[in-house]
Short mmCIF file of C-alpha atoms and ligand atoms in Angstrom, two decimals:
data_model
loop_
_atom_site.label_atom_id
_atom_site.label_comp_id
_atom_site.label_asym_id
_atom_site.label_seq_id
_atom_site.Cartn_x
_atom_site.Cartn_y
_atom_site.Cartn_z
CA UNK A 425 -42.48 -58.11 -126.22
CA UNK A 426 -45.79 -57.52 -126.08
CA UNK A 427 -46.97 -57.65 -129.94
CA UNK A 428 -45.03 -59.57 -132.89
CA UNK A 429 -44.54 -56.90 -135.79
CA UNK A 430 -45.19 -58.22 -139.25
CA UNK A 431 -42.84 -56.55 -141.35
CA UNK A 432 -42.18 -55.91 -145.29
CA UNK A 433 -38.58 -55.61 -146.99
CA UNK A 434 -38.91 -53.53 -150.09
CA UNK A 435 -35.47 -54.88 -151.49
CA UNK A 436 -32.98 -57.27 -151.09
CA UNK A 437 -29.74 -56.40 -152.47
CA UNK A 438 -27.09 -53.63 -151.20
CA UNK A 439 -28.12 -51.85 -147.85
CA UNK A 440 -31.62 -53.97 -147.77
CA UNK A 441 -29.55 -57.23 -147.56
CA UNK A 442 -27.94 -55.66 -143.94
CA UNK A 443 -32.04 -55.42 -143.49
CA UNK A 444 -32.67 -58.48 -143.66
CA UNK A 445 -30.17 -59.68 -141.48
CA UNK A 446 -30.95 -57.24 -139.13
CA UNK A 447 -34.78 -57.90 -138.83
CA UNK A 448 -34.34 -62.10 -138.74
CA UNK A 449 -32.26 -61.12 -136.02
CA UNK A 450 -34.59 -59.42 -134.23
CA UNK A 451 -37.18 -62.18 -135.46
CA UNK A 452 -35.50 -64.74 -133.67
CA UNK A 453 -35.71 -62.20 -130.42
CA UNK A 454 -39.51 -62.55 -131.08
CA UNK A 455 -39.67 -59.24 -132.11
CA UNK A 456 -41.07 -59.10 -135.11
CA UNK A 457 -41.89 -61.21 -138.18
CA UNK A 458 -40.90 -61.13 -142.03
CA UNK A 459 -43.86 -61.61 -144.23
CA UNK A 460 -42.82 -60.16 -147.53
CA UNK A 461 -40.11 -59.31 -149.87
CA UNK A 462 -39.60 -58.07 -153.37
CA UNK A 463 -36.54 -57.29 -156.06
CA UNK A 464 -37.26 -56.35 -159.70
CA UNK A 465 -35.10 -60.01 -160.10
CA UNK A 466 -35.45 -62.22 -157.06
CA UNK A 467 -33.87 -64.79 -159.10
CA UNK A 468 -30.84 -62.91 -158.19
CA UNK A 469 -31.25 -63.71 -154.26
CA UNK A 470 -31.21 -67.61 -154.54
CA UNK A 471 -28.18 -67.19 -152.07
CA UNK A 472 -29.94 -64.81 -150.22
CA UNK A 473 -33.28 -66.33 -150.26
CA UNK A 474 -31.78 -69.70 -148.73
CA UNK A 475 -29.00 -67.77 -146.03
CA UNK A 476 -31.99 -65.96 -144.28
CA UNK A 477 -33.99 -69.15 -145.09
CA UNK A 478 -37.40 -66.97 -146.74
CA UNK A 479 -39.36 -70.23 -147.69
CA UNK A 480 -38.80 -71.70 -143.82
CA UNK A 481 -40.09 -68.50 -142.42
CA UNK A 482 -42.94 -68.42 -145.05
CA UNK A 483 -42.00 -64.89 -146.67
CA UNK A 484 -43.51 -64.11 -149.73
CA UNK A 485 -41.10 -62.78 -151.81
CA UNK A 486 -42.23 -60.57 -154.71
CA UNK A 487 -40.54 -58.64 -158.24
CA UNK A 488 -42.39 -55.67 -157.73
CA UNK A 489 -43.37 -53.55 -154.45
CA UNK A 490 -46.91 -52.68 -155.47
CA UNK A 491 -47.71 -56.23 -156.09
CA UNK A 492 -46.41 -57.18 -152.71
CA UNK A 493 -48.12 -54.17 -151.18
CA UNK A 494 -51.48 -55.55 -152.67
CA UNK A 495 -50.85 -59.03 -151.36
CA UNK A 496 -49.80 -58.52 -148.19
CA UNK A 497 -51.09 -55.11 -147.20
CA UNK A 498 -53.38 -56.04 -144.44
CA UNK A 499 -51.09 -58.20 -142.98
CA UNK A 500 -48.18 -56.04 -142.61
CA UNK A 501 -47.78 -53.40 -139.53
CA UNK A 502 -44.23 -51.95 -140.98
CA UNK A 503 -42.72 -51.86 -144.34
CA UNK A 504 -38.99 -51.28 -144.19
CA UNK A 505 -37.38 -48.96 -147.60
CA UNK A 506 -33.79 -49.44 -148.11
CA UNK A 507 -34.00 -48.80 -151.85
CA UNK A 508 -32.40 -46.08 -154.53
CA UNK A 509 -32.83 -42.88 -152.99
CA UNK A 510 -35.16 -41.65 -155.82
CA UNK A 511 -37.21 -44.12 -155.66
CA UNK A 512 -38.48 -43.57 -151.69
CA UNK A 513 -40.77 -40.46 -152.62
CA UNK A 514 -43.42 -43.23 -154.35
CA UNK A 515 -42.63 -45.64 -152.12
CA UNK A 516 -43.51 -43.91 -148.83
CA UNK A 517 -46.44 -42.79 -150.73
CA UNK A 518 -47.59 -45.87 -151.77
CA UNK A 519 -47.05 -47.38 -147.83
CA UNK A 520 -49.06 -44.25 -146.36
CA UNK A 521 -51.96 -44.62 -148.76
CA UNK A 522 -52.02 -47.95 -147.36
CA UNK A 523 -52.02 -46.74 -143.47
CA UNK A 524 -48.60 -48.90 -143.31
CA UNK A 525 -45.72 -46.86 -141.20
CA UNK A 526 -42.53 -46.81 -142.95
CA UNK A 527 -38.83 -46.90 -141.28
CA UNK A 528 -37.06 -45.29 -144.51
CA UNK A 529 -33.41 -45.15 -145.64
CA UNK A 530 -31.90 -42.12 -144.89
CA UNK A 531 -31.32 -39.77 -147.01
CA UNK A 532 -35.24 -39.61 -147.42
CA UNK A 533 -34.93 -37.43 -150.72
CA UNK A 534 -32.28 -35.15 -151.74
CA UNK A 535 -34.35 -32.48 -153.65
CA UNK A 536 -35.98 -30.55 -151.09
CA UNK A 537 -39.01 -29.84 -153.57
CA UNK A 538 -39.77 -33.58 -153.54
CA UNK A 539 -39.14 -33.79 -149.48
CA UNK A 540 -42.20 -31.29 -149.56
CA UNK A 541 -44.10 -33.43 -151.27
CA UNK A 542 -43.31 -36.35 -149.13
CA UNK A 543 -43.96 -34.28 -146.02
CA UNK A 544 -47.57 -33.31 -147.46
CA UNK A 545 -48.03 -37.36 -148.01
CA UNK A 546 -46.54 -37.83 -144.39
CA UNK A 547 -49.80 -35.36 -143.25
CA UNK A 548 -52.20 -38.37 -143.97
CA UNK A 549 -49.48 -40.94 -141.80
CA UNK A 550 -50.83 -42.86 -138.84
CA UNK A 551 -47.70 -43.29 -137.42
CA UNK A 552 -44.42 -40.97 -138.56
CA UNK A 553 -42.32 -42.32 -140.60
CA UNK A 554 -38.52 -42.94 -139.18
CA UNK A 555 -35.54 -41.56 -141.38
CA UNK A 556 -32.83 -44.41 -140.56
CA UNK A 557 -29.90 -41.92 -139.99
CA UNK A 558 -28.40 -44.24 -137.31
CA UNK A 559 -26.45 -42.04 -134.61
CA UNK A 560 -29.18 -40.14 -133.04
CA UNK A 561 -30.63 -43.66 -130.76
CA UNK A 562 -27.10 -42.91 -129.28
CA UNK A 563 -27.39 -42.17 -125.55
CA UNK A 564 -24.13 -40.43 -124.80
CA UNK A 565 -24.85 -38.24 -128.46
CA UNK A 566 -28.23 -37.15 -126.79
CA UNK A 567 -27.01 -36.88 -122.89
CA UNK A 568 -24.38 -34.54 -124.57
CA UNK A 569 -27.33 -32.70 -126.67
CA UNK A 570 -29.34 -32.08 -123.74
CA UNK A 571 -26.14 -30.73 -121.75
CA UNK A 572 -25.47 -28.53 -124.60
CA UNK A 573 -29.16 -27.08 -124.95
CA UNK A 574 -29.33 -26.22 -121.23
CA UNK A 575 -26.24 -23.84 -121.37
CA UNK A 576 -24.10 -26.13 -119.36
CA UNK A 577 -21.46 -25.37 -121.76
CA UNK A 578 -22.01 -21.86 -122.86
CA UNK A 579 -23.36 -20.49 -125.88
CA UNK A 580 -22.73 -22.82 -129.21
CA UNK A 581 -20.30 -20.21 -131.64
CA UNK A 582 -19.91 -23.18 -134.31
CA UNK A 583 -20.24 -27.06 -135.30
CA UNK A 584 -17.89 -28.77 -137.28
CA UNK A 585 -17.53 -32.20 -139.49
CA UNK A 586 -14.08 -33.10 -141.04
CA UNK A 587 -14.97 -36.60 -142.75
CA UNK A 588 -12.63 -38.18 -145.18
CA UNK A 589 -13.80 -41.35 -146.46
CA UNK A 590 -11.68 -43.14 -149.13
CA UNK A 591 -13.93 -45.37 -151.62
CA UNK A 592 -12.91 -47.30 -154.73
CA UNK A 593 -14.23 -47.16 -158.33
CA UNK A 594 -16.67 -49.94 -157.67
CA UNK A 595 -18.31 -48.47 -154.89
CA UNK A 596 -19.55 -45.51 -157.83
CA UNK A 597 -20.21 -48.22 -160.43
CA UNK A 598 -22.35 -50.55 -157.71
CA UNK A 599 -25.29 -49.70 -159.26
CA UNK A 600 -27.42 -47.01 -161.45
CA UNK A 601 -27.31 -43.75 -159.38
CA UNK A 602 -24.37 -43.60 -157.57
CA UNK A 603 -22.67 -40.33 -158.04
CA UNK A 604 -24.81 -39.38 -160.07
CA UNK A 605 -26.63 -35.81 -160.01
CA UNK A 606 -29.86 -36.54 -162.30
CA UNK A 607 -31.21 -39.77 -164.04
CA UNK A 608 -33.69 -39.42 -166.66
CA UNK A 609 -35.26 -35.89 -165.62
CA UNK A 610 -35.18 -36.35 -161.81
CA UNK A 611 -33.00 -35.40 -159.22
CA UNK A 612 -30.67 -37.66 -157.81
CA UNK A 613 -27.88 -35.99 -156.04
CA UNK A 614 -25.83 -39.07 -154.61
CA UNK A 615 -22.75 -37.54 -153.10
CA UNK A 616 -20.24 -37.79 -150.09
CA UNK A 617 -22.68 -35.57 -148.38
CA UNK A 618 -25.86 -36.42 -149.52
CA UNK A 619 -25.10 -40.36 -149.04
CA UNK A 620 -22.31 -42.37 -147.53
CA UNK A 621 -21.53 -39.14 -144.80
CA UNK A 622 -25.33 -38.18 -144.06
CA UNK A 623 -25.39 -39.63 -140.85
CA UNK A 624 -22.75 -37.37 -139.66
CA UNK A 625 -23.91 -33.80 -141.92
CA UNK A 626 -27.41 -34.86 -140.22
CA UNK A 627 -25.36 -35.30 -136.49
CA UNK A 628 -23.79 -31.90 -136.95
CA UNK A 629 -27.05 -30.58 -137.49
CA UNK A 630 -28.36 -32.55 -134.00
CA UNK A 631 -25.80 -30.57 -132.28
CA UNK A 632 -26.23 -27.06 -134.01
CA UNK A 633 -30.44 -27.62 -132.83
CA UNK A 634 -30.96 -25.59 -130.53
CA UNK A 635 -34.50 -25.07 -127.70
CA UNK A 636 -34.96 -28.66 -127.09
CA UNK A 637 -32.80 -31.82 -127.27
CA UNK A 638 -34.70 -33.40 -130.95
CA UNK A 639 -33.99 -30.34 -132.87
CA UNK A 640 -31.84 -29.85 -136.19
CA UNK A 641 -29.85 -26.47 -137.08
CA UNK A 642 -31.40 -24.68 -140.25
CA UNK A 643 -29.22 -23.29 -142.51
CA UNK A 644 -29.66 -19.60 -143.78
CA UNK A 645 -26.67 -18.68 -145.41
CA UNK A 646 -24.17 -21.07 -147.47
CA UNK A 647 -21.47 -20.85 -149.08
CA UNK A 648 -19.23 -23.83 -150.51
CA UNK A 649 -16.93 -25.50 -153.20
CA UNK A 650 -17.67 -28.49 -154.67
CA UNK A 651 -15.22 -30.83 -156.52
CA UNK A 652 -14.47 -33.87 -158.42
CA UNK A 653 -11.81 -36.27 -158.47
CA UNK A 654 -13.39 -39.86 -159.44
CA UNK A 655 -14.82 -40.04 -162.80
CA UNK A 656 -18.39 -39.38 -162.01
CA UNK A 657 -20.92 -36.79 -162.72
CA UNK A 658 -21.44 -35.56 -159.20
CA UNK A 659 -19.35 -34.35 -156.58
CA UNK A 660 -16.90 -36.72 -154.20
CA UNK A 661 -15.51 -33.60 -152.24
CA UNK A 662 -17.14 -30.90 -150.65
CA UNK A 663 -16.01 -27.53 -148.46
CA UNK A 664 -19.06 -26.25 -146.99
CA UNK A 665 -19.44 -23.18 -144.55
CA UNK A 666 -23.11 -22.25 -143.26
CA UNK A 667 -24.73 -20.14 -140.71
CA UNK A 668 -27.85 -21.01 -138.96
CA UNK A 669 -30.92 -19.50 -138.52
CA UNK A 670 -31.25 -19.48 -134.60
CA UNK A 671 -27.93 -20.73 -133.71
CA UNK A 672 -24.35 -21.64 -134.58
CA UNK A 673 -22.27 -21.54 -137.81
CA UNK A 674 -21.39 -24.88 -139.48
CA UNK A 675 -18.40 -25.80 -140.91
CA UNK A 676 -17.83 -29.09 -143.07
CA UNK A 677 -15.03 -30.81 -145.54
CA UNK A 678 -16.38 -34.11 -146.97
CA UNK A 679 -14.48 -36.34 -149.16
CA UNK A 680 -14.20 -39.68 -150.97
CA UNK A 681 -11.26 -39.05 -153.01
CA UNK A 682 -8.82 -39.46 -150.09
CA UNK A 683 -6.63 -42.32 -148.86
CA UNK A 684 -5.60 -43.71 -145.75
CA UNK A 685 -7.86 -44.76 -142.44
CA UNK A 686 -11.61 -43.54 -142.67
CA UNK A 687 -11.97 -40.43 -139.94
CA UNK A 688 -14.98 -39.06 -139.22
CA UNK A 689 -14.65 -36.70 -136.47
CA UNK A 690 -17.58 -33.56 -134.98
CA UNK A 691 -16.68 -30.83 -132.53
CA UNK A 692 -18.53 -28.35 -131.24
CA UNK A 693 -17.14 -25.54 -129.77
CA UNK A 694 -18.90 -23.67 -126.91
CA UNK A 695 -18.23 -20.27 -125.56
CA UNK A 696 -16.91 -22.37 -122.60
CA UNK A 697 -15.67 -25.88 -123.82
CA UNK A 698 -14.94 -27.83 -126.98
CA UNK A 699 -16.87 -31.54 -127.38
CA UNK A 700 -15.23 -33.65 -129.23
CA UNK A 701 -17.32 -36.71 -130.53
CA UNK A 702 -16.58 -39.37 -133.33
CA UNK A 703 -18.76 -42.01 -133.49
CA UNK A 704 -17.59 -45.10 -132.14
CA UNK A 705 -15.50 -43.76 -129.91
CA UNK A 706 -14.56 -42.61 -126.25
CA UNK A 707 -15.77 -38.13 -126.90
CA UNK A 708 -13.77 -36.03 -124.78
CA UNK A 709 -15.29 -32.49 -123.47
CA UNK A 710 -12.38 -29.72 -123.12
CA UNK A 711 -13.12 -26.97 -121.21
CA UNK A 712 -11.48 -23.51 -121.27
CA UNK A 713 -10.31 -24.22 -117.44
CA UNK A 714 -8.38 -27.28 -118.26
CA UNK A 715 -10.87 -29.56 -116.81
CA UNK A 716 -11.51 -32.07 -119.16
CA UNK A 717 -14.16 -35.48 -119.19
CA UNK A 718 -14.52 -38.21 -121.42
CA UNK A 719 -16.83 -40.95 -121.54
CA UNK A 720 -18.56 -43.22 -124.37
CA UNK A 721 -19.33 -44.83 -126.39
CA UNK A 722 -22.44 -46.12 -126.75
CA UNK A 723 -21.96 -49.92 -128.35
CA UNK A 724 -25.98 -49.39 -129.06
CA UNK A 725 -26.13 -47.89 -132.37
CA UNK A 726 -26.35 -50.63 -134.87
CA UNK A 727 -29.13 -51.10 -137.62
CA UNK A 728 -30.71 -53.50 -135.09
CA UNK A 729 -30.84 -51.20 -132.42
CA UNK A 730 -32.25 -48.35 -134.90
CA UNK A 731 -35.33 -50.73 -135.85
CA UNK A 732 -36.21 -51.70 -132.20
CA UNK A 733 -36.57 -48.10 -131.52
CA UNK A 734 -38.58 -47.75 -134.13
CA UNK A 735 -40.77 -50.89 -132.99
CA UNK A 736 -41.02 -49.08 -129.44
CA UNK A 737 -42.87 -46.24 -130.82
CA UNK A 738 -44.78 -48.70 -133.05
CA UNK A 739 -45.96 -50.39 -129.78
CA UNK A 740 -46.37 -46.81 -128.24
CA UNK A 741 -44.03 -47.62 -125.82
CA UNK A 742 -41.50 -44.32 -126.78
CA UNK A 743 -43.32 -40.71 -128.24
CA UNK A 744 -41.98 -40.47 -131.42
CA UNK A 745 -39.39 -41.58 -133.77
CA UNK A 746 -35.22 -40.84 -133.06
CA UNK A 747 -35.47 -38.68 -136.99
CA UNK A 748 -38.97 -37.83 -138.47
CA UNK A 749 -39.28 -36.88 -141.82
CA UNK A 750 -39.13 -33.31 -140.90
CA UNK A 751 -36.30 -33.41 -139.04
CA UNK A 752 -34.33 -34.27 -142.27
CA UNK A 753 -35.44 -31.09 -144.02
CA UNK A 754 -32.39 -29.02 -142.43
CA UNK A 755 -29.87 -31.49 -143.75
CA UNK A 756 -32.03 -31.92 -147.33
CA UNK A 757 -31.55 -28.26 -147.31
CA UNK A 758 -28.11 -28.11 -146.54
CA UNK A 759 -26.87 -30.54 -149.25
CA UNK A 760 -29.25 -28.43 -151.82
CA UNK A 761 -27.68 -25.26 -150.70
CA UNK A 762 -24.45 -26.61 -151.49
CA UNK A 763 -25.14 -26.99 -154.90
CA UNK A 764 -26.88 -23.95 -155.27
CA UNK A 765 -24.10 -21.63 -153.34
CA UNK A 766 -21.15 -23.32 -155.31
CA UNK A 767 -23.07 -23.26 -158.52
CA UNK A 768 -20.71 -25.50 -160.45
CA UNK A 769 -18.39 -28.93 -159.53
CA UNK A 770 -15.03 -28.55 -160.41
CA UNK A 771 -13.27 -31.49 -161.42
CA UNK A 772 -9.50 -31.42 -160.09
CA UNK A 773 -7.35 -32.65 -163.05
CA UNK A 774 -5.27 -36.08 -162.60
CA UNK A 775 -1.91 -34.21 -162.36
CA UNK A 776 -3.35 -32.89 -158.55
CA UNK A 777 -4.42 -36.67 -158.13
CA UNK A 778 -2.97 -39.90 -157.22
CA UNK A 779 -4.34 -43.87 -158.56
CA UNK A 780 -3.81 -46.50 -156.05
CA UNK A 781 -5.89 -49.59 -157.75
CA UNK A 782 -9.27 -48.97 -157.22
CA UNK A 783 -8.72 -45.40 -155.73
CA UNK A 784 -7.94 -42.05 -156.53
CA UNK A 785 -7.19 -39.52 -154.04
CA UNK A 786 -6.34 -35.40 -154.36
CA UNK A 787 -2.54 -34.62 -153.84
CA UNK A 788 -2.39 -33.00 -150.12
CA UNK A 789 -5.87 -33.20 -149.61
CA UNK A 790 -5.93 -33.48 -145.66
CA UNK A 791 -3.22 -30.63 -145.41
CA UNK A 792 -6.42 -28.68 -147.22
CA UNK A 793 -8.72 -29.60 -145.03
CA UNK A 794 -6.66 -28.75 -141.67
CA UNK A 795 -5.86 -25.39 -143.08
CA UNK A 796 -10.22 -24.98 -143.62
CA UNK A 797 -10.65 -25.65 -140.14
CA UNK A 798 -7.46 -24.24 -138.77
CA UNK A 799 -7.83 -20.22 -140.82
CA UNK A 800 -11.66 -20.89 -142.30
CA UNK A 801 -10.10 -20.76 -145.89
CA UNK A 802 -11.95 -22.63 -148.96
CA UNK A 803 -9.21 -23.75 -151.34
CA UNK A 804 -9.68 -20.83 -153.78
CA UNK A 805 -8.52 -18.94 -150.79
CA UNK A 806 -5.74 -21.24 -149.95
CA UNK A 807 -4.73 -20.73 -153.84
CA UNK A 808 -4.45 -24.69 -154.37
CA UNK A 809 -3.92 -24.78 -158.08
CA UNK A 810 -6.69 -27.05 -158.85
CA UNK A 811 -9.14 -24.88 -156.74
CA UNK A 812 -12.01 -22.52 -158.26
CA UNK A 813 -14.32 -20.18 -155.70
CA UNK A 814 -17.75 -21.45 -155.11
CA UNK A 815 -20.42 -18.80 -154.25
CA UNK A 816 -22.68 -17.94 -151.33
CA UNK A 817 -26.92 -18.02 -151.24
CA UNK A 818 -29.65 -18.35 -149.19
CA UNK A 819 -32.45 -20.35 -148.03
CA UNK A 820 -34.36 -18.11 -150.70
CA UNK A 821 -32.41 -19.34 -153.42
CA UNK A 822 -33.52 -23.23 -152.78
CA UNK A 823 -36.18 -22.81 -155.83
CA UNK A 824 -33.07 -22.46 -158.10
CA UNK A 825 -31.67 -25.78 -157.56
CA UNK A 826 -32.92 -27.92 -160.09
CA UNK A 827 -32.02 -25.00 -163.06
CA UNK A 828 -28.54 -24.69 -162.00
CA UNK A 829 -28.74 -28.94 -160.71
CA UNK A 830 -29.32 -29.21 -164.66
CA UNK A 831 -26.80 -26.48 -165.69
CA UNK A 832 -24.16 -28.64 -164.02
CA UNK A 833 -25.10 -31.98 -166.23
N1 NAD B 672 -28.01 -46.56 -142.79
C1 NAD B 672 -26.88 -46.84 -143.42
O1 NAD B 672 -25.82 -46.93 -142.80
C2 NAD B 672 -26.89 -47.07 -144.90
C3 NAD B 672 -25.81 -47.69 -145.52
C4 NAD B 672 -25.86 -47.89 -146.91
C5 NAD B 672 -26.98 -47.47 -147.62
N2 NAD B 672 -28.00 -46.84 -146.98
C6 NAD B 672 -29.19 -46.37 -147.71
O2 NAD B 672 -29.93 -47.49 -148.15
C7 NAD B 672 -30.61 -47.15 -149.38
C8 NAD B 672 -30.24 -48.15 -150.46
O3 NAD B 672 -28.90 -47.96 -150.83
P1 NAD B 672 -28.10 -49.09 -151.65
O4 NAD B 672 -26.75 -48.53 -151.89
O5 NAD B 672 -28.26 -50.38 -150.97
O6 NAD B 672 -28.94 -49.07 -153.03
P2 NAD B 672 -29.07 -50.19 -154.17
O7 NAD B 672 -29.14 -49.47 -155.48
O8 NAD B 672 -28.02 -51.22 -153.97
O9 NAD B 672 -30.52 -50.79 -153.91
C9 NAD B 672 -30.85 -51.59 -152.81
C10 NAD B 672 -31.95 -52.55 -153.20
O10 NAD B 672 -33.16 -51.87 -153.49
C11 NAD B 672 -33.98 -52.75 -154.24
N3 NAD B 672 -34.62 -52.08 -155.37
C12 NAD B 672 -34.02 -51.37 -156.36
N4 NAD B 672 -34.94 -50.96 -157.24
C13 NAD B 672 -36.13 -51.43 -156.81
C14 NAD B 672 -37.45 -51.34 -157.30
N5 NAD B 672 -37.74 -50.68 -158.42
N6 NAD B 672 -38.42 -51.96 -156.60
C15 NAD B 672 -38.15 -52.63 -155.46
N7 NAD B 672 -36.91 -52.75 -154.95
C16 NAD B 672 -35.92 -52.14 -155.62
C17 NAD B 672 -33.10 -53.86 -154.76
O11 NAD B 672 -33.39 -55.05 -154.05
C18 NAD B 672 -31.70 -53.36 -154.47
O12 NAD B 672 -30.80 -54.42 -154.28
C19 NAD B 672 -30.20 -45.72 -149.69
O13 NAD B 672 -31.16 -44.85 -149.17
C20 NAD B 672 -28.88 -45.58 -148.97
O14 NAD B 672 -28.53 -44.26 -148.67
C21 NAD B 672 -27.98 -46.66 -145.63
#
């Protein structure tokens, strides 16, 4: 290691506590170095503040990010923002002003008219920001990429994510914005898709890129149905079909009111082969001949991992970060298109759903989602009772989304 990185933790609670961890870890590697910290109630963290010992180390620890940004500004070389997602567009701000690079949560925003504001701030950055979606540092992930984008396995026809992810009551009542759609007057969008999923939306897109190996699949045309089956205002299940600008179509069923194991499967299928990849496990490449490989995965892919990439460019010893801020555009886009395609949320009623403590799932929901894949059909076109047709747009409609955003509340 040839230079220590002094680092700042805007947070300290929820995904910032996994932070924390993450960068004393790497700390005691001689990586890097904490100096700051800051919650709106540090008083909360006594726990905390004493497990990743803060006064040993000598981090400040602040109750509000500007103050700590003031304090400790010239003696920081990375601030770290695993906070609310609509609160990163003023904090990346405030970081840039300061000429401080910033490894931010992913998703960065999910209103694409604030990511174009953040990209305009992002003009004045030293160093690019990182977006901390966590599966593109995966080797196999980009050995497959770069396989794909020189034709090895024919042209890419279409890119799909199935991921059903069960999660309780508590995870939507955790804290302030979860689930939510607006708070106050701004944009907040938490959903399936938009949060707890985004790595994978944002890996289908890594796939569907096509011309070089760091390149993300724009979406032209969507069309979708959103739904509802927790008691929130947003959406926790999502049937999304897209074409891309350049290259494949896209094809995606994301949910939250499911039960059973968490599966989070891609496949893309190739004029020539299908590749099969979940994260965390072995992917398998079938080709139309028979022939078939497998190989994986790559144990390298933790939070930990993520940040020393990030410190490699920091040190200049890699070219640029594994997700720059533009490179989330295509999947802010996506997630806004959904919205604006299916125009409403339909909430399916608790007859077509089932309560299981803490959970509540749709009645044959995975038998829905195999048919999608299997025949292409939304559930309006599978005539599930509970089912209502979305609608179709285009990357011209994106200026609509906060009118019919608001029309939804
Ligand atoms: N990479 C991943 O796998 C992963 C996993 C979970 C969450 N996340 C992301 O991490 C981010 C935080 O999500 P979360 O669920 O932990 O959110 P959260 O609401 O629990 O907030 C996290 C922390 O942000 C801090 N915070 C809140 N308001 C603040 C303010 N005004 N000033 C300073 N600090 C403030 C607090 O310390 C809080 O505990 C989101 O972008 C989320 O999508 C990423």
């Amino acid at each position: 290691v040839e230079q220590i990185i002094r680092v700042g933790i805007i947070g300290m609670g929820g995904f910032a506590g996994h932070h924390h961890a993450s960068v004393k870890l790497l700390e005691d590697r001689g990586e890097c170095k904490l100096v700051c910290t800051c919650d709106p109630d540090p008083g909360a963290f006594e726990g905390q503040i004493r497990e990743w010992d803060l006064p040993g180390r000598g981090v400040a620890v602040f109750d509000d990010y500007r103050s700590m940004l003031d304090a400790c500004h010239e003696r920081l070389d990375l601030v770290i923002i695993p906070t609310p997602v609509h609160l990163h567009a003023s904090m990346h701000r405030a970081c840039v002003e300061l000429g401080l690079p910033v490894y931010l949560e992913k998703p960065p925003t999910l209103d694409c008219a604030e990511l174009d504001e953040m990209l305009a701030v992002e003009e004045r950055a030293g160093r690019l920001t990182n977006v901390g979606f966590n599966f593109i540092i995966d080797s196999h992930r980009q050995q497959l990429k770069r396989r794909v984008v020189d034709g090895e396995f024919g042209a890419v026809r279409l890119v799909c994510f199935s991921g059903l992810w069960p999660r309780p009551t508590s995870y939507f009542l955790r804290n302030q914005w979860a689930g939510r759609l607006t708070l106050d007057s701004q944009l907040v969008l938490d959903s399936c898709m938009g949060n707890a999923m985004a790595h994978y939306v944002h890996n289908a897109l890594f796939w569907a890129g096509s011309g070089e190996l760091f390149s993300w699949g724009e979406a032209s045309e969507v069309a979708a149905e959103l739904y509802r089956a927790h008691d929130i205002q947003g959406m926790d299940t999502v049937f999304i079909k897209a074409r891309t600008q350049a290259g494949p179509d896209l094809q995606m069923a994301l949910s939250h009111a499911c039960d059973g194991e968490s599966r989070n499967p891609e496949w893309v299928v190739c004029d020539d082969a299908v590749i099969r990849y979940t994260t965390g496990e072995p992917y398998e490449i079938e080709w139309n001949d028979g022939r078939t490989e497998t190989g994986g995965p790559d144990a390298h892919v933790g939070l930990p991992d993520n940040l020393l990439a990030y410190l490699a460019y920091l040190r200049g010893d890699a070219d640029r970060p594994m997700t720059r801020l533009i490179d989330s555009r295509p999947f802010v886009r996506l997630c806004d298109l959904a919205y604006v395609s299916a125009g409403k949320i339909t909430t399916v009623p608790p007859e077509h759903t089932t309560r299981s403590g803490e959970y509540v799932s749709i009645n044959g929901l995975p038998d829905i989602v195999d048919e999608f894949f299997r025949a292409g059909l939304f559930p309006s076109e599978q005539h599930v009772a509970w089912a209502r047709p979305g609608g179709s747009a285009t990357i011209s409609d994106l200026p609509k989304l906060r009118d019919i955003v608001l029309a939804m509340t």
